[in-house]
PDB file of C-alpha atoms and ligand atoms in Angstrom:
ATOM      1  CA  MET A  23     -11.284   5.261 -11.410  1.00 95.00           C
ATOM      2  CA  VAL A  24     -12.255   3.146  -8.413  1.00 97.00           C
ATOM      3  CA  ILE A  25     -11.438  -0.468  -9.280  1.00 98.00           C
ATOM      4  CA  ILE A  26     -12.208  -2.080  -5.907  1.00 98.00           C
ATOM      5  CA  ARG A  27     -14.751  -0.635  -3.488  1.00 98.00           C
ATOM      6  CA  ILE A  28     -15.186  -2.146  -0.053  1.00 98.00           C
ATOM      7  CA  ILE A  29     -18.234  -1.056   1.900  1.00 98.00           C
ATOM      8  CA  ASP A  30     -18.823  -1.843   5.580  1.00 98.00           C
ATOM      9  CA  LEU A  31     -17.230  -5.277   5.240  1.00 98.00           C
ATOM     10  CA  TRP A  32     -17.615  -7.826   8.039  1.00 97.00           C
ATOM     11  CA  LYS A  33     -16.346 -11.390   8.250  1.00 97.00           C
ATOM     12  CA  ASN A  34     -17.110 -13.706  11.117  1.00 95.00           C
ATOM     13  CA  TYR A  35     -15.863 -17.276  10.718  1.00 93.00           C
ATOM     14  CA  GLY A  36     -17.954 -18.671  13.584  1.00 80.00           C
ATOM     15  CA  GLU A  37     -20.702 -20.983  12.308  1.00 75.00           C
ATOM     16  CA  ASP A  38     -23.357 -19.209  14.344  1.00 70.00           C
ATOM     17  CA  GLY A  39     -21.746 -15.791  13.887  1.00 63.00           C
ATOM     18  CA  SER A  40     -20.205 -15.950  17.349  1.00 69.00           C
ATOM     19  CA  GLY A  41     -16.553 -15.319  18.137  1.00 76.00           C
ATOM     20  CA  ALA A  42     -14.366 -12.321  17.345  1.00 84.00           C
ATOM     21  CA  PRO A  43     -14.890 -11.121  13.760  1.00 93.00           C
ATOM     22  CA  ALA A  44     -11.845 -11.136  11.411  1.00 96.00           C
ATOM     23  CA  LEU A  45     -13.131  -8.023   9.603  1.00 97.00           C
ATOM     24  CA  CYS A  46     -15.101  -5.398  11.478  1.00 96.00           C
ATOM     25  CA  GLY A  47     -16.984  -3.092   9.149  1.00 97.00           C
ATOM     26  CA  THR A  48     -14.046  -1.854   7.110  1.00 97.00           C
ATOM     27  CA  ASN A  49     -14.251   0.489   4.106  1.00 98.00           C
ATOM     28  CA  LEU A  50     -11.772   1.139   1.304  1.00 97.00           C
ATOM     29  CA  ASP A  51     -11.583   2.546  -2.224  1.00 98.00           C
ATOM     30  CA  ILE A  52      -8.738   1.330  -4.413  1.00 98.00           C
ATOM     31  CA  HIS A  53      -7.978   3.198  -7.618  1.00 98.00           C
ATOM     32  CA  LYS A  54      -6.759   1.764 -10.884  1.00 98.00           C
ATOM     33  CA  GLY A  55      -2.963   1.484 -11.008  1.00 98.00           C
ATOM     34  CA  GLU A  56      -2.367   1.849  -7.281  1.00 98.00           C
ATOM     35  CA  ILE A  57       0.390  -0.287  -5.781  1.00 98.00           C
ATOM     36  CA  ILE A  58      -0.655  -1.009  -2.248  1.00 98.00           C
ATOM     37  CA  ALA A  59       1.318  -2.401   0.659  1.00 97.00           C
ATOM     38  CA  LEU A  60      -1.025  -3.715   3.347  1.00 97.00           C
ATOM     39  CA  PHE A  61       0.666  -4.223   6.701  1.00 97.00           C
ATOM     40  CA  GLY A  62      -0.825  -5.586   9.908  1.00 96.00           C
ATOM     41  CA  LYS A  63      -0.090  -8.013  12.686  1.00 95.00           C
ATOM     42  CA  SER A  64      -0.578 -11.732  12.204  1.00 95.00           C
ATOM     43  CA  GLY A  65      -4.274 -12.509  12.529  1.00 94.00           C
ATOM     44  CA  SER A  66      -5.381  -8.930  11.801  1.00 95.00           C
ATOM     45  CA  GLY A  67      -7.408  -9.997   8.744  1.00 96.00           C
ATOM     46  CA  LYS A  68      -5.235  -9.401   5.657  1.00 96.00           C
ATOM     47  CA  SER A  69      -5.664 -12.832   4.048  1.00 96.00           C
ATOM     48  CA  THR A  70      -9.342 -12.802   4.957  1.00 97.00           C
ATOM     49  CA  LEU A  71      -9.743  -9.565   3.015  1.00 97.00           C
ATOM     50  CA  PHE A  72      -7.919 -11.022  -0.018  1.00 97.00           C
ATOM     51  CA  ASN A  73     -10.071 -14.154  -0.017  1.00 96.00           C
ATOM     52  CA  LEU A  74     -13.193 -12.007  -0.019  1.00 97.00           C
ATOM     53  CA  ILE A  75     -11.942  -9.748  -2.831  1.00 97.00           C
ATOM     54  CA  ALA A  76     -11.091 -12.878  -4.849  1.00 96.00           C
ATOM     55  CA  GLY A  77     -14.613 -14.176  -4.250  1.00 94.00           C
ATOM     56  CA  LEU A  78     -13.191 -17.361  -2.686  1.00 92.00           C
ATOM     57  CA  ASP A  79     -15.173 -16.691   0.460  1.00 94.00           C
ATOM     58  CA  ARG A  80     -18.180 -14.513   1.171  1.00 95.00           C
ATOM     59  CA  PRO A  81     -18.618 -11.693   3.661  1.00 96.00           C
ATOM     60  CA  THR A  82     -20.888 -11.975   6.681  1.00 95.00           C
ATOM     61  CA  LYS A  83     -22.088  -8.459   5.950  1.00 96.00           C
ATOM     62  CA  GLY A  84     -21.168  -5.589   3.641  1.00 98.00           C
ATOM     63  CA  ARG A  85     -20.222  -5.331  -0.017  1.00 98.00           C
ATOM     64  CA  ILE A  86     -17.316  -5.609  -2.429  1.00 98.00           C
ATOM     65  CA  GLU A  87     -17.441  -4.106  -5.904  1.00 98.00           C
ATOM     66  CA  VAL A  88     -14.825  -4.951  -8.524  1.00 97.00           C
ATOM     67  CA  GLU A  89     -14.881  -2.671 -11.573  1.00 96.00           C
ATOM     68  CA  GLY A  90     -18.285  -1.449 -10.435  1.00 96.00           C
ATOM     69  CA  ARG A  91     -19.845  -4.895 -10.124  1.00 96.00           C
ATOM     70  CA  ASP A  92     -21.091  -6.253  -6.805  1.00 97.00           C
ATOM     71  CA  LEU A  93     -19.454  -9.662  -6.213  1.00 98.00           C
ATOM     72  CA  GLU A  94     -22.629 -10.958  -4.605  1.00 97.00           C
ATOM     73  CA  ASP A  95     -24.670 -10.148  -7.735  1.00 97.00           C
ATOM     74  CA  LEU A  96     -22.200 -12.053  -9.953  1.00 97.00           C
ATOM     75  CA  GLY A  97     -23.052 -15.400  -8.361  1.00 96.00           C
ATOM     76  CA  GLU A  98     -20.626 -18.320  -8.058  1.00 95.00           C
ATOM     77  CA  LYS A  99     -20.130 -18.643 -11.844  1.00 96.00           C
ATOM     78  CA  GLY A 100     -19.557 -14.948 -12.336  1.00 97.00           C
ATOM     79  CA  ARG A 101     -17.050 -14.847  -9.482  1.00 97.00           C
ATOM     80  CA  THR A 102     -15.121 -17.799 -10.945  1.00 96.00           C
ATOM     81  CA  LEU A 103     -15.027 -16.115 -14.342  1.00 96.00           C
ATOM     82  CA  LEU A 104     -13.837 -12.861 -12.748  1.00 96.00           C
ATOM     83  CA  ARG A 105     -11.100 -14.744 -10.879  1.00 96.00           C
ATOM     84  CA  ARG A 106      -9.887 -16.485 -14.009  1.00 96.00           C
ATOM     85  CA  THR A 107      -9.892 -13.495 -16.314  1.00 96.00           C
ATOM     86  CA  LYS A 108      -9.414 -10.347 -14.219  1.00 96.00           C
ATOM     87  CA  LEU A 109      -7.415 -11.403 -11.158  1.00 97.00           C
ATOM     88  CA  GLY A 110      -3.888 -12.683 -10.676  1.00 96.00           C
ATOM     89  CA  PHE A 111      -2.652 -14.288  -7.465  1.00 95.00           C
ATOM     90  CA  ILE A 112       0.759 -14.610  -5.900  1.00 95.00           C
ATOM     91  CA  PHE A 113       1.302 -16.449  -2.622  1.00 92.00           C
ATOM     92  CA  GLN A 114       3.997 -16.812   0.008  1.00 90.00           C
ATOM     93  CA  PHE A 115       4.621 -20.476  -0.842  1.00 89.00           C
ATOM     94  CA  PHE A 116       4.393 -19.955  -4.623  1.00 88.00           C
ATOM     95  CA  ASN A 117       1.580 -22.538  -5.013  1.00 92.00           C
ATOM     96  CA  LEU A 118       2.840 -23.883  -8.318  1.00 96.00           C
ATOM     97  CA  LEU A 119       1.515 -27.241  -9.449  1.00 97.00           C
ATOM     98  CA  PRO A 120       4.430 -29.621  -8.756  1.00 97.00           C
ATOM     99  CA  THR A 121       3.670 -32.022 -11.614  1.00 98.00           C
ATOM    100  CA  LEU A 122       3.619 -29.257 -14.243  1.00 98.00           C
ATOM    101  CA  THR A 123       6.671 -27.533 -15.755  1.00 98.00           C
ATOM    102  CA  ALA A 124       7.208 -23.780 -15.463  1.00 98.00           C
ATOM    103  CA  PHE A 125       5.732 -23.376 -18.945  1.00 98.00           C
ATOM    104  CA  GLU A 126       2.713 -25.569 -18.157  1.00 98.00           C
ATOM    105  CA  ASN A 127       2.002 -23.709 -14.906  1.00 98.00           C
ATOM    106  CA  VAL A 128       1.861 -20.425 -16.811  1.00 98.00           C
ATOM    107  CA  PHE A 129      -0.024 -21.877 -19.781  1.00 98.00           C
ATOM    108  CA  LEU A 130      -2.702 -23.349 -17.508  1.00 97.00           C
ATOM    109  CA  SER A 131      -3.527 -19.849 -16.269  1.00 96.00           C
ATOM    110  CA  LEU A 132      -4.110 -18.807 -19.900  1.00 97.00           C
ATOM    111  CA  GLU A 133      -6.229 -21.880 -20.621  1.00 97.00           C
ATOM    112  CA  LEU A 134      -8.472 -21.111 -17.645  1.00 96.00           C
ATOM    113  CA  ALA A 135      -8.885 -17.575 -18.972  1.00 95.00           C
ATOM    114  CA  ASP A 136      -9.775 -19.076 -22.381  1.00 94.00           C
ATOM    115  CA  ARG A 137      -6.713 -17.556 -24.067  1.00 94.00           C
ATOM    116  CA  SER A 138      -4.612 -20.630 -24.889  1.00 95.00           C
ATOM    117  CA  LYS A 139      -1.702 -19.022 -26.725  1.00 97.00           C
ATOM    118  CA  PRO A 140       1.640 -20.737 -25.978  1.00 98.00           C
ATOM    119  CA  GLU A 141       3.619 -17.731 -27.217  1.00 98.00           C
ATOM    120  CA  LEU A 142       2.086 -15.557 -24.465  1.00 97.00           C
ATOM    121  CA  ALA A 143       3.296 -18.016 -21.811  1.00 98.00           C
ATOM    122  CA  LEU A 144       6.789 -18.061 -23.320  1.00 98.00           C
ATOM    123  CA  LYS A 145       6.884 -14.263 -23.419  1.00 95.00           C
ATOM    124  CA  ALA A 146       5.762 -13.980 -19.775  1.00 96.00           C
ATOM    125  CA  LEU A 147       8.518 -16.406 -18.713  1.00 97.00           C
ATOM    126  CA  ARG A 148      11.041 -14.391 -20.733  1.00 95.00           C
ATOM    127  CA  ASP A 149       9.792 -11.161 -19.089  1.00 92.00           C
ATOM    128  CA  VAL A 150      10.502 -12.553 -15.619  1.00 93.00           C
ATOM    129  CA  GLY A 151      13.991 -13.727 -16.635  1.00 93.00           C
ATOM    130  CA  LEU A 152      13.335 -17.448 -16.969  1.00 96.00           C
ATOM    131  CA  GLU A 153      14.205 -17.981 -20.608  1.00 96.00           C
ATOM    132  CA  GLY A 154      15.779 -21.441 -20.966  1.00 97.00           C
ATOM    133  CA  LYS A 155      14.100 -22.777 -17.817  1.00 98.00           C
ATOM    134  CA  GLU A 156      10.610 -23.245 -19.275  1.00 98.00           C
ATOM    135  CA  GLN A 157      10.742 -27.053 -19.066  1.00 98.00           C
ATOM    136  CA  ARG A 158      11.908 -27.242 -15.444  1.00 98.00           C
ATOM    137  CA  PHE A 159       9.598 -28.529 -12.739  1.00 98.00           C
ATOM    138  CA  PRO A 160       9.088 -26.390  -9.613  1.00 97.00           C
ATOM    139  CA  ASN A 161      11.411 -28.606  -7.523  1.00 97.00           C
ATOM    140  CA  GLU A 162      14.170 -27.891 -10.068  1.00 98.00           C
ATOM    141  CA  LEU A 163      13.908 -24.140  -9.443  1.00 97.00           C
ATOM    142  CA  SER A 164      15.102 -21.920  -6.560  1.00 96.00           C
ATOM    143  CA  GLY A 165      12.549 -20.147  -4.342  1.00 95.00           C
ATOM    144  CA  GLY A 166      13.127 -16.873  -6.202  1.00 95.00           C
ATOM    145  CA  GLU A 167      12.731 -18.623  -9.555  1.00 96.00           C
ATOM    146  CA  GLN A 168       9.515 -20.321  -8.410  1.00 96.00           C
ATOM    147  CA  GLN A 169       8.169 -16.924  -7.395  1.00 94.00           C
ATOM    148  CA  ARG A 170       9.096 -15.620 -10.861  1.00 95.00           C
ATOM    149  CA  VAL A 171       7.001 -18.419 -12.374  1.00 97.00           C
ATOM    150  CA  ALA A 172       4.151 -17.369 -10.056  1.00 97.00           C
ATOM    151  CA  ILE A 173       4.523 -13.763 -11.262  1.00 96.00           C
ATOM    152  CA  ALA A 174       4.540 -14.940 -14.903  1.00 96.00           C
ATOM    153  CA  ARG A 175       1.420 -16.989 -14.198  1.00 97.00           C
ATOM    154  CA  ALA A 176      -0.310 -13.911 -12.767  1.00 96.00           C
ATOM    155  CA  ILE A 177       0.758 -11.346 -15.399  1.00 95.00           C
ATOM    156  CA  VAL A 178       0.338 -13.589 -18.458  1.00 96.00           C
ATOM    157  CA  LYS A 179      -3.426 -13.046 -18.632  1.00 95.00           C
ATOM    158  CA  ASN A 180      -2.994  -9.280 -18.292  1.00 94.00           C
ATOM    159  CA  PRO A 181      -5.306  -9.049 -15.258  1.00 97.00           C
ATOM    160  CA  SER A 182      -6.792  -5.801 -13.929  1.00 97.00           C
ATOM    161  CA  ILE A 183      -5.781  -6.679 -10.385  1.00 98.00           C
ATOM    162  CA  ILE A 184      -3.037  -8.744  -8.780  1.00 98.00           C
ATOM    163  CA  LEU A 185      -3.442  -9.871  -5.178  1.00 98.00           C
ATOM    164  CA  ALA A 186      -0.123 -10.889  -3.617  1.00 97.00           C
ATOM    165  CA  ASP A 187      -0.316 -12.409  -0.132  1.00 96.00           C
ATOM    166  CA  GLU A 188       3.157 -12.151   1.415  1.00 94.00           C
ATOM    167  CA  PRO A 189       4.954 -12.484  -1.927  1.00 94.00           C
ATOM    168  CA  THR A 190       8.401 -12.232  -0.320  1.00 94.00           C
ATOM    169  CA  GLY A 191       7.587 -13.998   2.964  1.00 92.00           C
ATOM    170  CA  ASN A 192       9.629 -17.051   2.024  1.00 90.00           C
ATOM    171  CA  LEU A 193      12.583 -15.321   0.313  1.00 90.00           C
ATOM    172  CA  ASP A 194      15.859 -13.798   1.544  1.00 92.00           C
ATOM    173  CA  THR A 195      16.164  -9.985   1.487  1.00 93.00           C
ATOM    174  CA  SER A 196      18.060  -9.696  -1.770  1.00 93.00           C
ATOM    175  CA  THR A 197      15.811 -12.128  -3.679  1.00 92.00           C
ATOM    176  CA  GLY A 198      12.785 -10.430  -2.075  1.00 93.00           C
ATOM    177  CA  ASN A 199      13.925  -7.057  -3.397  1.00 95.00           C
ATOM    178  CA  GLN A 200      14.400  -8.472  -6.904  1.00 93.00           C
ATOM    179  CA  ILE A 201      10.917  -9.976  -6.815  1.00 93.00           C
ATOM    180  CA  LEU A 202       9.321  -6.734  -5.568  1.00 96.00           C
ATOM    181  CA  ASP A 203      11.153  -4.762  -8.235  1.00 96.00           C
ATOM    182  CA  LEU A 204      10.019  -7.144 -10.980  1.00 94.00           C
ATOM    183  CA  LEU A 205       6.428  -7.355  -9.786  1.00 96.00           C
ATOM    184  CA  THR A 206       5.883  -3.636  -9.212  1.00 97.00           C
ATOM    185  CA  ARG A 207       7.640  -2.672 -12.458  1.00 96.00           C
ATOM    186  CA  SER A 208       5.489  -5.066 -14.433  1.00 95.00           C
ATOM    187  CA  CYS A 209       2.297  -3.734 -12.812  1.00 97.00           C
ATOM    188  CA  ARG A 210       3.308  -0.104 -13.405  1.00 97.00           C
ATOM    189  CA  GLU A 211       4.022  -0.799 -17.072  1.00 96.00           C
ATOM    190  CA  SER A 212       0.683  -2.485 -17.670  1.00 96.00           C
ATOM    191  CA  GLY A 213      -1.413  -0.274 -15.361  1.00 97.00           C
ATOM    192  CA  THR A 214      -2.318  -3.309 -13.242  1.00 98.00           C
ATOM    193  CA  THR A 215      -3.562  -2.580  -9.732  1.00 98.00           C
ATOM    194  CA  LEU A 216      -1.431  -4.425  -7.186  1.00 98.00           C
ATOM    195  CA  MET A 217      -2.342  -5.238  -3.590  1.00 98.00           C
ATOM    196  CA  MET A 218       0.370  -6.813  -1.471  1.00 98.00           C
ATOM    197  CA  ALA A 219      -0.207  -8.079   2.070  1.00 97.00           C
ATOM    198  CA  THR A 220       3.126  -8.156   3.830  1.00 96.00           C
ATOM    199  CA  HIS A 221       5.175  -8.162   7.020  1.00 94.00           C
ATOM    200  CA  SER A 222       8.271  -6.944   5.210  1.00 93.00           C
ATOM    201  CA  PRO A 223       9.119  -3.219   5.619  1.00 92.00           C
ATOM    202  CA  LEU A 224      10.996  -3.467   2.273  1.00 90.00           C
ATOM    203  CA  THR A 225       7.657  -3.549   0.474  1.00 95.00           C
ATOM    204  CA  CYS A 226       6.876  -0.037   1.651  1.00 94.00           C
ATOM    205  CA  HIS A 227       9.398   1.505  -0.735  1.00 94.00           C
ATOM    206  CA  TYR A 228       7.770  -0.097  -3.770  1.00 96.00           C
ATOM    207  CA  ALA A 229       4.233   1.032  -2.938  1.00 97.00           C
ATOM    208  CA  THR A 230       2.260   4.126  -3.947  1.00 97.00           C
ATOM    209  CA  ARG A 231      -0.031   3.731  -0.936  1.00 97.00           C
ATOM    210  CA  ILE A 232       0.460   2.178   2.481  1.00 97.00           C
ATOM    211  CA  LEU A 233      -2.357   0.667   4.496  1.00 97.00           C
ATOM    212  CA  ARG A 234      -2.487  -1.070   7.835  1.00 97.00           C
ATOM    213  CA  MET A 235      -5.010  -3.579   9.115  1.00 97.00           C
ATOM    214  CA  VAL A 236      -5.724  -3.164  12.806  1.00 95.00           C
ATOM    215  CA  ASP A 237      -8.240  -5.528  14.389  1.00 91.00           C
ATOM    216  CA  GLY A 238     -10.155  -6.048  11.163  1.00 95.00           C
ATOM    217  CA  VAL A 239     -10.248  -2.400  10.084  1.00 97.00           C
ATOM    218  CA  ILE A 240      -8.044  -0.792   7.402  1.00 98.00           C
ATOM    219  CA  THR A 241      -6.297   2.471   8.199  1.00 96.00           C
ATOM    220  CA  GLU A 242      -4.102   4.712   6.028  1.00 95.00           C
ATOM    221  CA  GLU A 243      -0.413   5.242   6.770  1.00 91.00           C
ATOM    222  CA  THR A 244       1.193   8.474   5.646  1.00 85.00           C
ATOM    223  CA  SER A 245       4.788   7.302   5.231  1.00 82.00           C
ATOM    224  CA  CYS A 246       7.245   4.431   5.386  1.00 83.00           C
ATOM    225  CA  GLU A 247       8.658   5.870   8.631  1.00 78.00           C
ATOM    226  CA  GLU A 248       5.858   4.335  10.665  1.00 72.00           C
ATOM    227  CA  ILE A 249       6.510   0.863   9.273  1.00 73.00           C
ATOM    228  CA  SER A 250       9.044  -0.474  11.745  1.00 60.00           C
ATOM    229  CA  HIS A 251       8.021  -3.696  13.351  1.00 49.00           C
TER     230      HIS A 251
HETATM  231  N1  ATP B 305     -10.845 -20.460   7.740  1.00 50.56           N
HETATM  232  C1  ATP B 305     -10.863 -19.881   8.939  1.00 50.56           C
HETATM  233  N2  ATP B 305     -11.682 -20.353   9.932  1.00 50.56           N
HETATM  234  C2  ATP B 305     -11.738 -19.762  11.135  1.00 50.56           C
HETATM  235  N3  ATP B 305     -11.018 -18.671  11.466  1.00 50.56           N
HETATM  236  C3  ATP B 305     -10.185 -18.163  10.557  1.00 50.56           C
HETATM  237  C4  ATP B 305     -10.062 -18.735   9.240  1.00 50.56           C
HETATM  238  N4  ATP B 305      -9.170 -17.996   8.530  1.00 50.56           N
HETATM  239  C5  ATP B 305      -8.743 -17.039   9.360  1.00 50.56           C
HETATM  240  N5  ATP B 305      -9.341 -17.113  10.571  1.00 50.56           N
HETATM  241  C6  ATP B 305      -9.164 -16.191  11.704  1.00 50.56           C
HETATM  242  O1  ATP B 305      -9.428 -14.868  11.252  1.00 50.56           O
HETATM  243  C7  ATP B 305      -8.498 -13.933  11.789  1.00 50.56           C
HETATM  244  C8  ATP B 305      -7.774 -13.224  10.644  1.00 50.56           C
HETATM  245  O2  ATP B 305      -6.932 -14.162   9.984  1.00 50.56           O
HETATM  246  P1  ATP B 305      -6.123 -13.812   8.652  1.00 50.56           P
HETATM  247  O3  ATP B 305      -5.582 -15.082   8.116  1.00 50.56           O
HETATM  248  O4  ATP B 305      -6.988 -13.003   7.758  1.00 50.56           O
HETATM  249  O5  ATP B 305      -4.951 -12.891   9.227  1.00 50.56           O
HETATM  250  P2  ATP B 305      -3.654 -12.302   8.500  1.00 50.56           P
HETATM  251  O6  ATP B 305      -3.651 -10.834   8.761  1.00 50.56           O
HETATM  252  O7  ATP B 305      -3.603 -12.756   7.095  1.00 50.56           O
HETATM  253  O8  ATP B 305      -2.462 -12.986   9.336  1.00 50.56           O
HETATM  254  P3  ATP B 305      -0.984 -13.411   8.857  1.00 50.56           P
HETATM  255  O9  ATP B 305      -0.189 -12.128   8.838  1.00 50.56           O
HETATM  256  O10 ATP B 305      -0.520 -14.338   9.939  1.00 50.56           O
HETATM  257  O11 ATP B 305      -1.090 -14.074   7.534  1.00 50.56           O
HETATM  258  C9  ATP B 305      -7.590 -14.746  12.726  1.00 50.56           C
HETATM  259  O12 ATP B 305      -8.084 -14.625  14.021  1.00 50.56           O
HETATM  260  C10 ATP B 305      -7.729 -16.161  12.200  1.00 50.56           C
HETATM  261  O13 ATP B 305      -7.525 -17.095  13.246  1.00 50.56           O
HETATM  262 MG1   MG B 306      -2.266 -13.912   5.993  1.00 50.56          MG
END
């Protein structure tokens, strides 16, 4: 089943449409349950693509369908609802709310999805190995632990899709491997489709499909061998 379909997608940030486009008419079908590693040089358009899939920004031209629905047809309200209920996000700098505890960060994600069940937040924190640290604030957690909270926050609402933009970009190799193992295992178990944008060749070994963004166009890679920056 195709869960994300990208059709002739263009993004030009210039106000008047001038300047080099960040996405140049790219196409892609992503199937349910795929675990994708998206490589590409800095500035090649990876984060731009994620923002468009999340409906946080709109394409200059072309279409994105999520579970068969055109994001443009959903309107602003529909896109917000989709983001809250169907999508999970993980970022390089964790993006936890600093004034909320680990538990509250995860619980907020449930509240926004209209599923305010504290026991689900506690279970998600247990699943990522943070039992006993629920009441800590982000600045009382290590980078790896903060990323675990971010994973718990994404998986707790059982989303169809998780978009992870450089999830290990700010972690050492060993912590990065633990995080990739945890994240990909959790997605495999729940059938969640995972898209990771990354510079780290490690990620390759956890993926079922490897893509590369070159000048705003996505290309397929056949093996991990070619990923050597
Ligand atoms: N909000 C913005 N306004 C104007 N230009 C932007 C904006 N966001 C990104 N760009 C430009 O679009 C292009 C693609 O940027 P993008 O952030 O998608 O790259 P990336 O592949 O995620 O890079 P990195 O690996 O460094 O994160 C770059 O030329 C960038 O300067
Ligand atoms: Mg980026």
